Short mmCIF file of C-alpha atoms in Angstrom, two decimals:
data_model
loop_
_atom_site.label_atom_id
_atom_site.label_comp_id
_atom_site.label_asym_id
_atom_site.label_seq_id
_atom_site.Cartn_x
_atom_site.Cartn_y
_atom_site.Cartn_z
CA MET A 1 -32.34 2.34 29.95
CA LYS A 2 -34.90 1.62 27.23
CA SER A 3 -34.60 2.67 23.61
CA ALA A 4 -36.63 2.40 20.42
CA VAL A 5 -35.77 3.13 16.79
CA GLU A 6 -38.02 4.87 14.26
CA THR A 7 -36.98 4.81 10.63
CA LEU A 8 -37.53 8.25 9.12
CA ASN A 9 -36.18 7.32 5.68
CA PRO A 10 -33.67 4.76 4.32
CA THR A 11 -30.73 6.85 5.60
CA ARG A 12 -32.07 8.48 8.78
CA VAL A 13 -33.50 7.22 12.08
CA ARG A 14 -34.81 8.68 15.32
CA LEU A 15 -33.77 7.05 18.57
CA THR A 16 -36.11 7.49 21.54
CA VAL A 17 -34.33 6.82 24.84
CA GLU A 18 -35.73 6.58 28.36
CA VAL A 19 -33.21 6.64 31.22
CA PRO A 20 -34.24 5.87 34.83
CA PHE A 21 -32.92 8.56 37.13
CA GLU A 22 -30.81 6.12 39.16
CA GLU A 23 -28.66 5.53 36.08
CA LEU A 24 -27.62 9.18 36.30
CA LYS A 25 -26.05 8.69 39.74
CA ASP A 26 -22.44 8.45 38.56
CA SER A 27 -22.86 11.53 36.36
CA LEU A 28 -24.51 13.45 39.20
CA ASP A 29 -21.64 12.58 41.52
CA ALA A 30 -19.18 13.71 38.88
CA ALA A 31 -21.16 16.94 38.38
CA TYR A 32 -21.04 17.79 42.10
CA LYS A 33 -17.33 17.04 42.16
CA LYS A 34 -16.64 19.21 39.15
CA ILE A 35 -18.68 22.14 40.47
CA ASN A 36 -16.97 21.71 43.85
CA GLN A 37 -13.60 22.32 42.22
CA GLN A 38 -14.85 25.45 40.48
CA VAL A 39 -16.66 27.35 43.26
CA THR A 40 -15.71 28.96 46.57
CA VAL A 41 -18.21 29.06 49.45
CA LYS A 42 -17.37 30.88 52.66
CA GLY A 43 -17.06 28.52 55.58
CA PHE A 44 -16.10 25.50 53.46
CA ARG A 45 -12.77 24.34 52.15
CA LYS A 46 -12.44 24.22 48.35
CA GLY A 47 -13.76 20.92 47.08
CA LYS A 48 -15.57 20.17 50.36
CA VAL A 49 -18.83 22.00 49.77
CA PRO A 50 -21.80 19.69 50.57
CA ALA A 51 -24.21 18.85 47.77
CA ARG A 52 -27.15 20.50 49.53
CA VAL A 53 -25.19 23.78 49.77
CA ILE A 54 -24.35 23.64 46.07
CA ASP A 55 -28.05 23.08 45.33
CA GLN A 56 -28.99 26.08 47.51
CA ARG A 57 -26.31 28.44 46.27
CA PHE A 58 -26.08 27.54 42.60
CA GLY A 59 -29.29 25.69 41.89
CA ARG A 60 -30.08 22.05 41.34
CA GLY A 61 -30.62 22.86 37.65
CA ALA A 62 -26.94 23.63 37.12
CA VAL A 63 -26.01 20.25 38.58
CA LEU A 64 -28.57 18.43 36.43
CA GLU A 65 -27.34 20.20 33.30
CA GLU A 66 -23.76 19.18 34.01
CA ALA A 67 -24.79 15.59 34.74
CA VAL A 68 -26.92 15.24 31.64
CA ASN A 69 -24.20 16.66 29.40
CA ASP A 70 -21.81 14.14 30.89
CA ALA A 71 -24.17 11.17 30.57
CA LEU A 72 -25.78 11.73 27.16
CA PRO A 73 -22.89 10.50 24.96
CA LYS A 74 -22.80 7.17 26.78
CA PHE A 75 -26.58 6.66 26.66
CA TYR A 76 -26.61 7.61 22.98
CA THR A 77 -23.79 5.20 22.17
CA ASP A 78 -25.49 2.41 24.14
CA ALA A 79 -28.71 2.97 22.22
CA VAL A 80 -26.84 2.93 18.90
CA ASN A 81 -25.07 -0.32 19.78
CA GLU A 82 -28.28 -1.91 21.06
CA ALA A 83 -30.00 -1.14 17.75
CA GLU A 84 -26.90 -2.23 15.77
CA LEU A 85 -26.85 1.02 13.78
CA SER A 86 -24.00 2.50 11.73
CA PRO A 87 -24.35 6.24 12.36
CA LEU A 88 -22.88 8.87 10.06
CA GLY A 89 -21.79 12.16 11.56
CA GLN A 90 -23.36 14.06 14.44
CA PRO A 91 -26.80 13.30 15.94
CA GLU A 92 -29.41 15.96 16.57
CA VAL A 93 -30.26 15.51 20.24
CA ASP A 94 -33.45 16.81 21.84
CA ILE A 95 -34.13 16.35 25.57
CA THR A 96 -37.86 15.76 25.70
CA GLU A 97 -38.26 15.27 29.46
CA LEU A 98 -36.05 15.72 32.50
CA LYS A 99 -37.72 15.12 35.87
CA ASP A 100 -35.46 15.39 38.88
CA GLY A 101 -35.40 12.08 40.70
CA GLU A 102 -37.60 10.34 38.11
CA THR A 103 -36.44 10.13 34.49
CA LEU A 104 -34.47 11.49 31.57
CA ASN A 105 -36.00 11.12 28.12
CA PHE A 106 -34.38 12.26 24.90
CA THR A 107 -34.46 11.69 21.16
CA ALA A 108 -31.53 11.60 18.76
CA GLU A 109 -31.92 11.85 15.00
CA VAL A 110 -28.92 10.69 13.01
CA ASP A 111 -28.02 9.63 9.49
CA ILE A 112 -27.10 5.98 9.11
CA ARG A 113 -25.51 3.80 6.50
CA PRO A 114 -28.31 2.50 4.30
CA ALA A 115 -28.96 -1.20 3.99
CA ILE A 116 -27.50 -2.25 0.64
CA GLU A 117 -28.27 -5.39 -1.30
CA ILE A 118 -25.56 -6.27 -3.81
CA PRO A 119 -26.84 -8.46 -6.66
CA ASP A 120 -24.83 -10.95 -8.69
CA TYR A 121 -22.15 -8.96 -10.49
CA SER A 122 -20.33 -11.83 -12.21
CA GLY A 123 -21.87 -10.88 -15.55
CA ILE A 124 -20.27 -7.44 -15.78
CA GLU A 125 -18.59 -6.83 -19.13
CA VAL A 126 -16.53 -3.79 -20.10
CA GLU A 127 -14.41 -2.70 -23.05
CA VAL A 128 -11.06 -0.95 -22.72
CA ASP A 129 -8.50 0.49 -25.11
CA ALA A 130 -6.14 -2.01 -26.68
CA VAL A 131 -2.44 -1.83 -25.80
CA GLU A 132 -0.84 -0.80 -29.08
CA VAL A 133 2.54 0.89 -29.44
CA THR A 134 3.35 2.11 -32.94
CA ASP A 135 6.73 2.93 -34.45
CA GLU A 136 5.61 6.56 -34.42
CA ASP A 137 5.07 6.33 -30.63
CA VAL A 138 8.58 4.99 -30.17
CA GLU A 139 10.11 7.66 -32.41
CA LYS A 140 8.26 10.38 -30.47
CA SER A 141 9.53 8.97 -27.16
CA VAL A 142 13.12 8.85 -28.37
CA GLU A 143 12.80 12.37 -29.78
CA GLN A 144 11.62 13.65 -26.40
CA LEU A 145 14.68 12.07 -24.83
CA ARG A 146 16.84 13.66 -27.49
CA GLU A 147 15.32 17.07 -26.67
CA ARG A 148 16.46 16.67 -23.07
CA PHE A 149 20.06 16.30 -24.21
CA ALA A 150 20.02 19.30 -26.53
CA SER A 151 22.81 21.83 -26.15
CA THR A 152 22.65 25.58 -26.85
CA SER A 153 25.13 28.01 -28.33
CA PRO A 154 24.80 31.81 -28.71
CA VAL A 155 24.11 33.10 -32.24
CA GLU A 156 24.20 36.56 -33.76
CA ARG A 157 20.89 36.60 -35.57
CA ALA A 158 17.21 37.19 -35.00
CA ALA A 159 15.41 34.76 -32.70
CA GLU A 160 13.43 31.94 -34.33
CA ASP A 161 11.09 29.17 -33.21
CA GLY A 162 12.97 26.67 -31.02
CA ASP A 163 15.68 29.13 -29.99
CA VAL A 164 16.46 29.71 -26.33
CA VAL A 165 16.41 33.40 -25.45
CA THR A 166 17.55 35.10 -22.27
CA ILE A 167 15.11 37.89 -21.49
CA ASP A 168 14.18 40.59 -18.98
CA LEU A 169 10.48 41.20 -18.32
CA GLU A 170 8.55 44.15 -16.90
CA ALA A 171 4.78 44.10 -16.43
CA LYS A 172 2.57 47.18 -15.94
CA VAL A 173 -1.09 47.34 -15.00
CA ASP A 174 -2.84 50.69 -15.45
CA GLY A 175 0.56 52.24 -16.21
CA GLU A 176 2.11 51.14 -12.89
CA VAL A 177 4.94 48.58 -12.71
CA LEU A 178 3.91 45.69 -10.47
CA GLU A 179 6.07 44.92 -7.44
CA ASP A 180 6.22 41.31 -8.54
CA GLY A 181 6.13 42.18 -12.23
CA VAL A 182 9.86 42.40 -12.92
CA ALA A 183 12.07 39.41 -13.80
CA ASN A 184 15.61 39.44 -15.17
CA GLY A 185 17.73 36.78 -16.85
CA VAL A 186 14.82 34.47 -17.62
CA SER A 187 15.64 31.59 -19.99
CA TYR A 188 12.80 30.82 -22.39
CA THR A 189 12.43 28.41 -25.31
CA ILE A 190 10.40 30.04 -28.06
CA GLY A 191 7.29 28.02 -28.82
CA SER A 192 7.26 26.13 -25.51
CA GLY A 193 4.20 28.04 -24.24
CA GLU A 194 5.68 28.13 -20.74
CA LEU A 195 5.38 31.88 -20.19
CA LEU A 196 2.85 34.55 -21.11
CA ASP A 197 0.48 34.43 -24.05
CA GLY A 198 1.88 36.60 -26.85
CA ILE A 199 5.51 36.38 -25.85
CA ASP A 200 6.47 34.13 -28.77
CA ASP A 201 5.31 36.65 -31.37
CA ALA A 202 6.99 39.45 -29.40
CA VAL A 203 10.49 37.93 -29.24
CA LYS A 204 10.60 36.25 -32.65
CA GLY A 205 12.63 38.42 -34.98
CA LEU A 206 14.48 40.20 -32.17
CA GLU A 207 18.26 40.06 -31.89
CA ALA A 208 20.29 40.45 -28.66
CA GLY A 209 19.54 43.93 -27.35
CA GLY A 210 16.15 44.04 -29.04
CA GLU A 211 12.99 45.04 -27.16
CA ALA A 212 9.24 44.69 -27.68
CA THR A 213 5.99 45.40 -25.85
CA PHE A 214 2.85 43.29 -25.91
CA THR A 215 -0.38 42.88 -23.97
CA SER A 216 -1.13 39.68 -22.05
CA GLU A 217 -3.34 38.39 -19.24
CA LEU A 218 -1.21 37.58 -16.20
CA LYS A 219 -1.46 33.96 -15.04
CA GLY A 220 -0.23 34.46 -11.49
CA GLY A 221 1.05 36.94 -8.94
CA SER A 222 -0.61 39.93 -7.35
CA ALA A 223 -2.47 40.88 -10.52
CA ALA A 224 -3.46 37.41 -11.74
CA GLY A 225 -6.20 37.56 -14.32
CA LYS A 226 -5.61 41.19 -15.23
CA GLU A 227 -4.46 42.55 -18.60
CA ALA A 228 -0.90 43.84 -18.42
CA GLU A 229 1.43 45.73 -20.72
CA VAL A 230 4.59 43.64 -20.81
CA THR A 231 7.96 44.86 -22.02
CA VAL A 232 10.43 42.14 -23.00
CA LYS A 233 14.11 42.74 -23.70
CA VAL A 234 16.30 40.06 -25.27
CA SER A 235 19.87 39.88 -23.92
CA GLN A 236 20.91 36.68 -25.73
CA VAL A 237 19.74 34.40 -28.52
CA ALA A 238 20.96 30.78 -28.48
CA ALA A 239 20.30 28.03 -30.98
CA ARG A 240 19.44 24.56 -29.73
CA GLU A 241 21.50 21.75 -31.18
CA LEU A 242 20.15 18.21 -30.95
CA PRO A 243 22.54 15.24 -30.70
CA GLU A 244 22.70 12.79 -33.58
CA LEU A 245 20.47 9.75 -33.21
CA ASP A 246 23.12 7.05 -33.13
CA ASP A 247 24.73 4.53 -30.81
CA GLU A 248 26.78 7.29 -29.20
CA PHE A 249 23.59 9.08 -28.20
CA ALA A 250 22.16 5.83 -26.76
CA GLN A 251 25.26 5.44 -24.60
CA LEU A 252 25.02 9.08 -23.49
CA ALA A 253 21.31 9.05 -22.67
CA SER A 254 20.83 5.51 -21.30
CA GLU A 255 22.48 2.34 -20.07
CA PHE A 256 22.27 0.82 -23.54
CA ASP A 257 25.07 0.46 -26.07
CA THR A 258 23.04 0.80 -29.25
CA LEU A 259 20.21 2.94 -30.54
CA GLU A 260 18.20 -0.17 -31.34
CA GLU A 261 18.43 -1.34 -27.74
CA LEU A 262 17.31 2.10 -26.59
CA LYS A 263 14.32 2.00 -28.94
CA ALA A 264 13.38 -1.51 -27.79
CA ASP A 265 13.43 -0.32 -24.19
CA SER A 266 11.32 2.72 -25.09
CA ARG A 267 8.78 0.41 -26.71
CA LYS A 268 8.65 -1.76 -23.62
CA ARG A 269 8.20 1.27 -21.34
CA LEU A 270 5.39 2.58 -23.52
CA GLU A 271 3.68 -0.80 -23.45
CA ASN A 272 3.92 -0.85 -19.65
CA MET A 273 2.43 2.64 -19.45
CA LYS A 274 -0.44 1.71 -21.74
CA GLN A 275 -1.08 -1.48 -19.75
CA TYR A 276 -1.21 0.63 -16.59
CA ASP A 277 -3.68 3.02 -18.27
CA GLN A 278 -5.67 0.04 -19.52
CA ALA A 279 -5.88 -1.43 -16.02
CA THR A 280 -7.00 1.92 -14.60
CA GLN A 281 -9.63 2.22 -17.32
CA ALA A 282 -10.89 -1.29 -16.58
CA GLN A 283 -11.24 -0.54 -12.85
CA GLU A 284 -13.18 2.64 -13.53
CA ARG A 285 -15.55 1.04 -16.00
CA VAL A 286 -16.17 -2.04 -13.87
CA LEU A 287 -16.90 0.24 -10.92
CA GLU A 288 -19.37 2.25 -12.99
CA LYS A 289 -21.16 -0.96 -14.04
CA LEU A 290 -21.25 -2.16 -10.43
CA LEU A 291 -22.77 1.10 -9.22
CA GLU A 292 -25.45 0.82 -11.91
CA LEU A 293 -26.49 -2.54 -10.46
CA VAL A 294 -26.90 -1.35 -6.87
CA GLU A 295 -29.58 0.94 -5.45
CA VAL A 296 -27.79 3.22 -2.97
CA PRO A 297 -29.71 5.92 -1.05
CA VAL A 298 -27.42 8.84 -0.15
CA PRO A 299 -27.86 10.73 3.15
CA GLU A 300 -28.50 14.36 2.25
CA LYS A 301 -26.44 15.81 5.12
CA LEU A 302 -23.46 13.61 4.26
CA LEU A 303 -23.80 14.62 0.62
CA GLU A 304 -23.84 18.32 1.44
CA ASP A 305 -20.79 17.91 3.68
CA GLU A 306 -18.91 16.11 0.89
CA ILE A 307 -19.86 18.76 -1.67
CA ASN A 308 -18.67 21.53 0.66
CA THR A 309 -15.43 19.68 1.35
CA ARG A 310 -14.72 19.27 -2.36
CA LYS A 311 -15.40 22.95 -3.01
CA HIS A 312 -13.24 24.02 -0.09
CA ASN A 313 -10.33 21.86 -1.24
CA LEU A 314 -10.58 23.17 -4.79
CA GLU A 315 -10.81 26.84 -3.85
CA HIS A 316 -8.43 26.96 -0.89
CA HIS A 317 -5.86 24.36 -1.85
CA GLN A 318 -5.64 23.61 -5.56
CA LEU A 319 -6.70 26.97 -7.02
CA GLY A 320 -5.04 28.95 -4.23
CA GLN A 321 -1.68 27.44 -5.12
CA MET A 322 -2.17 28.54 -8.73
CA GLY A 323 -3.20 32.08 -7.83
CA LEU A 324 -6.73 31.55 -9.20
CA ASP A 325 -10.17 32.01 -7.76
CA LEU A 326 -13.24 29.94 -8.64
CA ALA A 327 -14.61 32.48 -11.10
CA LYS A 328 -11.37 32.54 -13.08
CA TYR A 329 -11.10 28.76 -12.97
CA LEU A 330 -14.60 28.39 -14.40
CA GLU A 331 -13.77 30.90 -17.11
CA ILE A 332 -10.67 28.92 -18.10
CA GLN A 333 -12.66 25.67 -18.05
CA GLY A 334 -15.45 27.24 -20.09
CA LYS A 335 -18.04 26.20 -17.51
CA THR A 336 -20.91 28.04 -15.87
CA GLU A 337 -21.39 28.03 -12.12
CA GLU A 338 -24.47 25.84 -12.57
CA GLU A 339 -22.47 23.27 -14.55
CA PHE A 340 -19.77 23.28 -11.88
CA GLU A 341 -22.36 22.74 -9.13
CA THR A 342 -23.93 19.87 -11.06
CA GLU A 343 -20.59 18.18 -11.74
CA THR A 344 -19.46 18.57 -8.14
CA ARG A 345 -22.70 17.08 -6.84
CA GLU A 346 -22.52 14.15 -9.26
CA ALA A 347 -18.93 13.43 -8.28
CA ALA A 348 -19.81 13.59 -4.57
CA VAL A 349 -22.76 11.23 -5.04
CA LYS A 350 -20.56 8.78 -6.93
CA GLY A 351 -17.87 8.95 -4.26
CA ILE A 352 -20.30 8.23 -1.43
CA LYS A 353 -22.02 5.41 -3.32
CA THR A 354 -18.65 3.88 -4.17
CA GLN A 355 -17.61 3.82 -0.54
CA PHE A 356 -20.92 2.37 0.67
CA VAL A 357 -20.95 -0.38 -1.97
CA LEU A 358 -17.30 -1.37 -1.55
CA ASP A 359 -17.60 -1.33 2.24
CA GLU A 360 -20.58 -3.67 1.97
CA LEU A 361 -18.50 -5.97 -0.26
CA VAL A 362 -15.67 -5.91 2.28
CA LYS A 363 -18.15 -7.06 4.92
CA GLN A 364 -19.77 -9.71 2.73
CA GLU A 365 -16.49 -11.13 1.49
CA LYS A 366 -14.90 -10.83 4.97
CA LEU A 367 -11.85 -9.12 3.51
CA ASN A 368 -8.97 -8.29 5.84
CA VAL A 369 -5.93 -6.06 5.42
CA ASN A 370 -2.54 -7.37 6.54
CA GLN A 371 0.46 -5.32 7.58
CA GLU A 372 2.29 -5.82 4.28
CA GLU A 373 -0.67 -4.55 2.26
CA LEU A 374 -1.05 -1.52 4.52
CA THR A 375 2.66 -0.72 4.29
CA GLU A 376 2.66 -0.94 0.49
CA HIS A 377 -0.36 1.36 0.33
CA LEU A 378 1.23 3.81 2.74
CA MET A 379 4.38 3.91 0.54
CA ARG A 380 2.28 4.74 -2.54
CA ARG A 381 0.33 7.43 -0.72
CA ALA A 382 3.54 8.93 0.64
CA ALA A 383 5.04 9.09 -2.85
CA SER A 384 1.96 10.81 -4.28
CA SER A 385 1.94 13.34 -1.43
CA GLY A 386 5.59 14.28 -1.89
CA MET A 387 6.45 13.17 1.66
CA SER A 388 8.88 10.51 2.84
CA PRO A 389 7.27 7.27 4.03
CA ASP A 390 8.32 8.05 7.62
CA GLN A 391 6.89 11.57 7.50
CA PHE A 392 3.64 10.37 5.95
CA ALA A 393 3.30 7.50 8.43
CA GLN A 394 3.88 9.87 11.35
CA ALA A 395 1.24 12.31 10.02
CA VAL A 396 -1.25 9.48 9.54
CA VAL A 397 -0.75 8.23 13.10
CA GLU A 398 -0.87 11.71 14.66
CA GLN A 399 -4.11 12.54 12.82
CA GLY A 400 -5.68 9.20 13.70
CA GLN A 401 -6.11 8.25 10.05
CA VAL A 402 -4.78 4.70 10.15
CA PRO A 403 -8.36 3.30 9.96
CA LEU A 404 -8.91 5.45 6.86
CA LEU A 405 -5.92 3.89 5.12
CA VAL A 406 -7.04 0.42 6.15
CA GLY A 407 -10.45 1.19 4.67
CA GLU A 408 -8.90 2.35 1.40
CA VAL A 409 -6.92 -0.89 1.05
CA ALA A 410 -9.93 -3.02 1.94
CA ARG A 411 -12.10 -1.22 -0.62
CA GLY A 412 -9.37 -1.73 -3.21
CA LYS A 413 -9.43 -5.45 -2.51
CA ALA A 414 -13.20 -5.46 -2.80
CA LEU A 415 -13.11 -3.78 -6.19
CA ALA A 416 -10.35 -6.16 -7.31
CA SER A 417 -12.62 -9.09 -6.46
CA VAL A 418 -15.34 -7.61 -8.69
CA VAL A 419 -12.92 -7.04 -11.57
CA GLU A 420 -11.69 -10.61 -11.22
CA LYS A 421 -15.19 -11.87 -12.01
CA ALA A 422 -15.84 -9.35 -14.78
CA THR A 423 -15.17 -9.88 -18.48
CA VAL A 424 -12.72 -7.26 -19.77
CA LYS A 425 -12.10 -7.05 -23.50
CA ASP A 426 -10.05 -4.59 -25.48
CA THR A 427 -11.21 -2.80 -28.63
CA ASN A 428 -9.76 -5.65 -30.69
CA GLY A 429 -12.09 -8.10 -28.97
CA GLU A 430 -9.26 -9.74 -27.01
CA ILE A 431 -9.74 -10.79 -23.38
CA VAL A 432 -7.57 -8.65 -21.09
CA ASP A 433 -5.78 -10.29 -18.18
CA LEU A 434 -5.41 -7.75 -15.36
CA GLU A 435 -4.27 -10.17 -12.68
CA ASP A 436 -0.82 -8.68 -12.16
CA GLU A 437 -1.97 -5.12 -11.54
CA GLU A 438 -5.56 -5.68 -10.51
CA GLU A 439 -5.45 -5.01 -6.78
CA ASP A 440 -3.13 -2.01 -6.78
CA GLU A 441 -5.09 -0.40 -9.59
CA ALA A 442 -8.38 -1.14 -7.86
CA THR A 443 -7.18 0.53 -4.68
CA GLU A 444 -6.15 3.66 -6.56
CA SER A 445 -9.37 3.70 -8.58
CA ALA A 446 -11.51 3.39 -5.48
CA GLU A 447 -9.54 6.16 -3.77
CA ALA A 448 -9.86 8.50 -6.71
CA THR A 449 -13.62 8.01 -6.93
CA GLU A 450 -14.65 8.11 -3.30
CA SER A 451 -13.16 11.43 -2.27
CA ALA A 452 -11.34 14.55 -3.37
CA GLU A 453 -7.94 14.06 -1.76
CA ALA A 454 -7.97 11.60 1.08
CA THR A 455 -6.01 13.62 3.60
CA GLU A 456 -7.70 16.91 2.68
CA SER A 457 -11.14 15.28 2.69
CA ALA A 458 -10.57 13.68 6.08
CA GLU A 459 -13.66 15.27 7.62
CA ALA A 460 -16.02 13.92 4.97
CA THR A 461 -14.31 10.53 4.93
CA GLU A 462 -14.47 10.23 8.69
CA SER A 463 -18.17 11.07 8.53
CA ALA A 464 -18.72 8.38 5.91
CA GLU A 465 -16.79 5.94 8.07
CA GLY A 466 -19.52 6.40 10.67
CA ALA A 467 -17.39 7.97 13.37
CA GLU A 468 -19.38 8.47 16.57
CA GLN A 469 -18.32 11.79 18.03
CA ALA A 470 -19.06 11.80 21.74
CA GLY A 471 -17.99 15.40 21.91
CA ALA A 472 -20.46 16.29 19.16
CA THR A 473 -23.22 14.58 21.06
CA GLU A 474 -22.28 16.45 24.20
CA SER A 475 -22.28 19.74 22.32
CA ALA A 476 -25.74 19.06 20.97
CA ALA A 477 -26.95 18.16 24.42
CA GLU A 478 -25.53 21.35 25.89
CA GLU A 479 -27.46 23.41 23.36
CA LYS A 480 -30.72 21.65 24.26
CA THR A 481 -30.29 21.82 28.03
CA GLU A 482 -29.22 25.45 27.95
CA GLY A 483 -32.34 26.19 25.98
#
């Protein structure tokens, strides 16, 4: 077999492959054997029909087609390996010449990972928010905890802000009560904003037994997005009573004996949260600076696939769970369809560039992922997916996504190495030390940037990983030979 490579652009090549006919022998033998098992010829036992009879009865062309479809994936893969290419996605195969007994010639156009040159990045400087926890922050945190331990008691008066009311709801659209528009015994805190728009004004001032009607746009259900006439009836009004902020409350709400100890712990927790946010911010800004330094051509087909994957995930997973369609989502976000398209494309471009650049760093720095690192990453991913570690690990193995997780960890380590060499200062001009959280944060930052949701974006991620789909090659070849 002989092959040559023609560069069409920085992200696409055309392979020209010439295969001597003798190299098709194994595939021809397999083709005869396969056809033998599928056909019945009078006078011959099944599977024992001679090749010349198959040629006479069914045509030599059918045998050649079967043989070529069987052989093409191997010849394509050999040509890719010989040229040391990193293909992305499916090749477009075109059989240019097939002469029985002489030669098989074909071309295969495929997107490839672009050659990337990463310049010196040790001079990257970024600024992040300073970690500052005020007394007001601590008081707010303690007050939120206090709210969780509030008690309620029924009162015989009109409902006010902050009261908890027990209500029955009935929603009508065009005068008809919706099948899913009736709810009884609903507990609602006035002012929480957790139910329909307009309900606070409707129930305030009502006593137990009181009733009101208001108009509101439904947020979910069978008539999501439609204006409905909603009738609300109050069956009980209860006042919320907050516990006193004292040592007794601290003992009730925490493991601490005094209110001061509780406040000190709240301050420490807030500092940890802000440090986490600061580390995340540093990763994102260092990554942005790194991408600015590197010229990264993006394969158009890969980009379109990633854009389509992101749209599909948004419409059919995220919005579907909320009972929204894309039009309603854009209305809520105050965006036009053109703005959405632009933002989605920009995010997809950034995700692909991030993966290419970090993968190149992994290769340059010869970064490896050990079992402990992979296990820790799997535990984090399992927690974020709502699955147990065992369930998540089983799903990853069954779907063949272990290499994807390894890639995520490796890219996280690559980004961490960049952050380590960067200068990170807070808004007070102080140098920020991110050493403790650097690698974990980098992994999560790289994940968030390079794809929508890793498991849902598996197709796009696999394409970017350069998976060589023999079946895809075979399918393409079938189309060409049948033509």
